[in-house]
Amino acid sequence: MPRRRKDRPSKGRKHPVARRIGTGSSFGRKPWWDSNWWLLDQGGHSRDIACDIGTVGDLAVAAASIRGNSHRYHGERCEDSFCFTTGTTAEEGPFLVVVVGDGLTSASHSAYGSARATYLFANKLASRLSAASGLTDEVFMEASEEVIEEVRTALKSWDPDDYLAPTETPTDVDPAAFDTTLTFAVLPARTTAPEELRTLRWGTIGDSPIFKLSADGWEKVSTRTEREVIDSATRTLYSATEISHGGTELTNDEVLVLTTDGVGDFLVDSRGTLAVGSDLAERWQRPVGVESFISDLMFDLKSADDDRTAVVCWPDRTRHRN
């Protein structure tokens, strides 16, 4: 029989630890295995942590969704989701598509709707843009408007045995049961010179925000236009009549960050940068290890009990080798 290798001692080894902000939460004061508050979803796959990392062109990308304490306590699935895909156009070269969704708690199948909507939208948009000769505002807006209608239709069809799908037949479920926000961005994955600007094109349905992070701090990119009516109702996949589109330039010294409001609400407010925002602004100036990235999103803050998702894109990744 092969000899068993002895475990190496962990003395002196540093492990990522979720930081407590302020007094922290009652939820965070007990280990997950001892509190009786960290419950599994009866239907399986609670999606407590979902993470993906990788590179495309000169971009480094890290993404994670964390189940919120409220859903843990009630034994419910995480309703946040993300998906990123890549494509290539003849003129523009490689590009990255990032999509983030925040399922509505009031929608009975929002965890399924959010996950499937982000996956379908990311892949369909990447396919449409890859078929174009180049990335322009017109091409981007037209493609996203067409794809959103395809996604709305596709979500209404499933087999009850599909992964995480409702057990009811499609005729028995109102499409509003799948409702989710949808925020997305397309970013060129390579530049011809370090000082060259990248055109970031984005779209939103709902309140999941987009930020740029630099040495000067956070800048919210996805702001409301003067034509939008501000009210308490969240625009969603099935309630929105249009996508809010926008664009900006991204330098190689800036970081692109897409979040759901479980993260975005704790970065900045009208008074300035908040405690979580200060912490993450310092840590995310350059790429971080996957363990640290997940730990960053596990910050322990009183009242921060919603699901959390962040997708972070670092341009010109090779300059961070040392």
XYZ file of C-alpha atoms in Angstrom:
322
model
C 0.000 0.000 0.000
C 1.256 3.524 -0.687
C 2.583 5.396 2.297
C 0.376 8.150 3.643
C 1.943 11.549 3.447
C 1.869 13.418 6.711
C 0.025 16.711 6.710
C 2.341 19.661 6.751
C 2.123 21.848 9.820
C 0.129 25.056 9.317
C 2.036 27.033 11.935
C 2.616 30.551 10.704
C 0.410 30.130 7.649
C -1.999 32.995 7.097
C -5.574 32.191 6.150
C -7.981 34.770 4.701
C -10.437 35.922 7.338
C -13.673 37.800 6.700
C -13.321 41.251 8.232
C -15.755 42.560 10.790
C -16.965 46.067 9.979
C -17.959 48.051 13.062
C -19.587 45.794 15.651
C -20.363 43.148 13.050
C -23.561 41.087 12.996
C -25.056 38.618 15.448
C -24.990 36.079 12.624
C -21.215 36.330 12.352
C -20.497 35.719 16.028
C -21.018 31.953 15.857
C -19.387 29.321 13.638
C -21.674 28.218 10.798
C -21.716 24.622 12.070
C -22.805 25.617 15.584
C -25.404 28.340 15.131
C -28.403 26.519 13.593
C -28.771 29.637 11.417
C -26.954 28.395 8.304
C -29.642 26.157 6.808
C -29.691 24.244 3.543
C -32.363 24.771 0.919
C -34.765 21.814 0.913
C -34.611 21.605 -2.866
C -30.828 21.285 -2.897
C -27.960 23.444 -4.131
C -28.232 26.455 -1.856
C -25.425 28.144 -3.852
C -23.812 29.441 -0.674
C -20.691 30.374 -2.621
C -20.318 30.449 -6.407
C -17.001 31.662 -7.807
C -15.232 31.930 -11.157
C -11.861 33.423 -12.102
C -9.808 33.589 -15.275
C -8.189 35.709 -17.958
C -8.972 36.811 -21.498
C -6.612 38.981 -23.496
C -4.968 41.301 -21.011
C -7.912 41.207 -18.573
C -7.962 39.360 -15.247
C -11.508 38.636 -14.031
C -12.812 37.423 -10.673
C -16.462 36.895 -9.776
C -18.384 35.483 -6.834
C -21.906 35.269 -5.453
C -22.384 34.785 -1.707
C -25.675 33.666 -0.156
C -26.951 36.333 2.212
C -27.564 35.718 5.906
C -31.303 36.178 5.458
C -31.499 33.326 2.942
C -29.184 31.192 5.067
C -31.417 31.669 8.097
C -34.583 30.763 6.173
C -32.972 27.856 4.309
C -33.378 29.451 0.865
C -31.178 29.586 -2.212
C -29.009 32.496 -3.195
C -30.972 34.550 -5.726
C -27.953 36.428 -7.098
C -26.107 35.200 -10.168
C -23.398 36.178 -12.620
C -22.031 34.976 -15.919
C -19.155 36.127 -18.080
C -18.336 34.971 -21.585
C -15.902 35.992 -24.296
C -16.072 36.650 -28.009
C -14.045 38.000 -30.909
C -14.943 40.378 -33.721
C -13.010 40.732 -36.952
C -11.949 44.320 -36.250
C -11.954 44.699 -32.494
C -10.348 41.437 -31.404
C -11.334 39.693 -28.158
C -13.907 41.119 -25.774
C -15.504 40.223 -22.450
C -19.235 40.116 -21.687
C -20.216 40.350 -18.004
C -23.797 39.912 -16.740
C -25.067 40.198 -13.154
C -28.572 39.373 -11.926
C -30.347 39.960 -8.617
C -33.480 37.841 -8.330
C -36.473 39.425 -6.620
C -37.265 37.928 -3.223
C -40.977 38.276 -3.992
C -40.591 36.118 -7.124
C -40.994 32.437 -6.212
C -38.499 31.121 -8.799
C -36.106 34.071 -8.924
C -33.024 31.960 -8.125
C -33.664 29.899 -11.257
C -34.695 32.944 -13.282
C -31.626 34.944 -12.308
C -29.178 32.117 -13.032
C -30.719 31.190 -16.367
C -31.221 34.777 -17.500
C -27.589 35.769 -16.875
C -26.311 32.640 -18.622
C -28.556 33.022 -21.668
C -28.004 36.757 -21.997
C -24.206 36.531 -21.746
C -23.894 33.762 -24.308
C -26.419 35.159 -26.761
C -24.940 38.665 -26.617
C -21.393 37.355 -27.108
C -22.585 35.366 -30.130
C -24.328 38.406 -31.667
C -21.352 40.697 -31.155
C -18.910 38.110 -32.523
C -20.880 38.079 -35.753
C -20.466 41.850 -36.111
C -17.536 43.422 -37.952
C -16.814 45.707 -35.006
C -18.093 46.943 -31.658
C -20.037 50.189 -32.017
C -22.693 51.799 -29.830
C -25.360 51.054 -32.418
C -24.356 47.399 -32.772
C -24.217 46.963 -28.999
C -27.605 48.539 -28.300
C -29.375 46.740 -31.141
C -27.913 43.379 -30.159
C -28.801 43.753 -26.474
C -32.392 44.799 -27.243
C -32.855 41.750 -29.481
C -31.226 39.370 -27.010
C -33.314 40.541 -24.051
C -36.479 39.590 -25.916
C -35.029 36.153 -26.715
C -34.195 35.648 -23.036
C -37.678 36.659 -21.898
C -39.144 34.086 -24.277
C -36.662 31.335 -23.397
C -37.323 31.640 -19.662
C -40.954 30.685 -20.250
C -39.975 27.237 -21.510
C -38.380 24.423 -19.513
C -38.656 20.767 -18.619
C -39.556 20.114 -14.957
C -36.537 17.794 -14.758
C -34.098 20.533 -15.861
C -31.465 21.565 -13.344
C -33.003 23.811 -10.650
C -36.115 24.313 -12.815
C -39.610 24.644 -11.308
C -41.401 21.332 -10.853
C -44.536 22.845 -12.393
C -45.125 22.908 -16.126
C -44.598 26.237 -17.946
C -48.321 26.787 -18.399
C -48.778 26.804 -14.611
C -46.205 29.512 -13.808
C -46.462 33.279 -14.295
C -43.255 34.597 -15.939
C -43.063 37.203 -13.163
C -42.057 34.322 -10.869
C -38.612 34.422 -12.546
C -38.108 38.184 -12.215
C -34.624 39.543 -11.758
C -32.579 42.628 -12.381
C -30.025 42.447 -15.179
C -26.852 44.518 -15.478
C -24.283 43.878 -18.186
C -21.117 45.281 -19.712
C -18.919 44.644 -22.748
C -15.235 45.472 -22.555
C -12.450 45.032 -25.143
C -9.983 42.451 -23.842
C -6.879 43.928 -25.432
C -5.414 47.314 -26.339
C -2.629 48.139 -28.785
C -0.807 50.457 -26.361
C -0.721 50.803 -22.541
C -2.087 54.359 -22.699
C -4.967 53.453 -25.037
C -8.466 53.895 -23.595
C -11.049 51.109 -23.743
C -14.662 51.856 -24.528
C -16.868 50.271 -21.882
C -20.446 49.736 -23.050
C -23.078 48.835 -20.490
C -26.785 48.327 -19.920
C -29.039 47.963 -16.896
C -32.508 46.774 -16.023
C -32.939 47.502 -12.330
C -30.651 48.684 -9.561
C -27.534 46.485 -9.752
C -24.761 49.095 -10.146
C -21.528 49.401 -12.140
C -18.437 51.166 -10.775
C -14.969 52.203 -11.831
C -12.316 51.944 -9.143
C -9.091 53.937 -9.252
C -6.539 55.395 -6.858
C -9.061 58.216 -6.335
C -11.744 55.779 -5.149
C -15.124 54.696 -6.470
C -16.994 56.250 -9.392
C -20.494 55.010 -10.130
C -20.906 54.504 -13.864
C -24.513 53.337 -14.153
C -26.350 56.469 -13.043
C -29.933 57.376 -13.824
C -30.620 59.761 -16.679
C -32.824 62.816 -16.267
C -35.545 61.104 -18.294
C -35.916 58.213 -15.845
C -38.585 58.328 -13.175
C -37.147 57.641 -9.733
C -39.486 55.589 -7.570
C -39.338 52.746 -5.066
C -40.203 50.026 -7.597
C -37.237 48.075 -8.947
C -37.237 47.685 -12.723
C -36.998 44.015 -13.624
C -36.655 41.709 -16.593
C -40.403 41.433 -17.132
C -41.566 44.834 -15.848
C -39.101 47.085 -17.686
C -40.077 48.513 -21.046
C -36.514 49.371 -22.080
C -32.860 48.909 -21.231
C -30.871 51.857 -19.890
C -27.709 51.978 -22.008
C -24.529 53.927 -21.470
C -20.827 54.051 -22.145
C -17.591 55.397 -20.748
C -13.834 55.094 -21.180
C -11.697 52.839 -19.012
C -7.959 53.348 -18.534
C -5.497 50.616 -17.609
C -5.207 52.235 -14.175
C -8.915 51.732 -13.472
C -10.798 48.614 -12.366
C -14.280 47.672 -13.593
C -16.663 46.403 -10.895
C -20.233 45.151 -11.388
C -22.237 44.304 -8.259
C -25.678 43.574 -6.950
C -26.999 45.955 -4.299
C -25.904 43.524 -1.557
C -22.409 44.879 -2.256
C -23.013 48.155 -4.081
C -25.157 49.662 -1.313
C -22.208 49.421 1.072
C -19.524 50.962 -1.125
C -20.633 54.591 -1.390
C -23.632 56.772 -0.656
C -24.492 60.449 -1.067
C -22.107 61.358 1.766
C -19.099 59.563 0.312
C -17.252 56.273 0.672
C -18.511 53.843 3.325
C -16.463 51.495 5.518
C -16.833 48.486 3.212
C -16.051 50.697 0.227
C -12.833 51.940 1.816
C -11.740 48.403 2.615
C -12.447 46.975 -0.842
C -11.056 50.035 -2.636
C -7.699 49.361 -1.028
C -7.761 45.596 -1.601
C -9.021 45.571 -5.205
C -6.561 48.017 -6.740
C -4.793 44.933 -8.130
C -5.802 41.272 -8.671
C -6.157 39.150 -5.523
C -6.104 35.413 -4.892
C -9.373 33.513 -5.099
C -9.431 32.766 -1.366
C -8.922 36.427 -0.531
C -11.528 37.525 -3.074
C -14.214 35.325 -1.518
C -13.164 36.456 1.954
C -13.472 40.085 0.837
C -17.124 39.498 -0.037
C -17.791 37.755 3.301
C -17.423 41.027 5.231
C -19.352 40.945 8.493
C -21.518 44.047 8.772
C -24.692 44.544 10.756
C -27.777 44.818 8.469
C -25.854 43.531 5.408
C -27.916 40.339 5.112
C -28.739 40.335 1.376
C -27.102 38.099 -1.251
C -23.827 39.548 -2.553
C -22.308 39.442 -6.021
C -19.298 41.196 -7.497
C -17.506 40.813 -10.820
C -14.137 42.590 -10.919
C -12.079 43.153 -14.098
C -8.448 44.276 -13.922
C -6.979 45.554 -17.240
C -3.341 45.166 -18.246
C -2.963 42.218 -15.893
C 0.712 41.489 -16.626
C 1.876 44.691 -14.905
C 0.752 43.138 -11.595
C 3.194 40.224 -11.740
C 5.341 41.474 -8.887
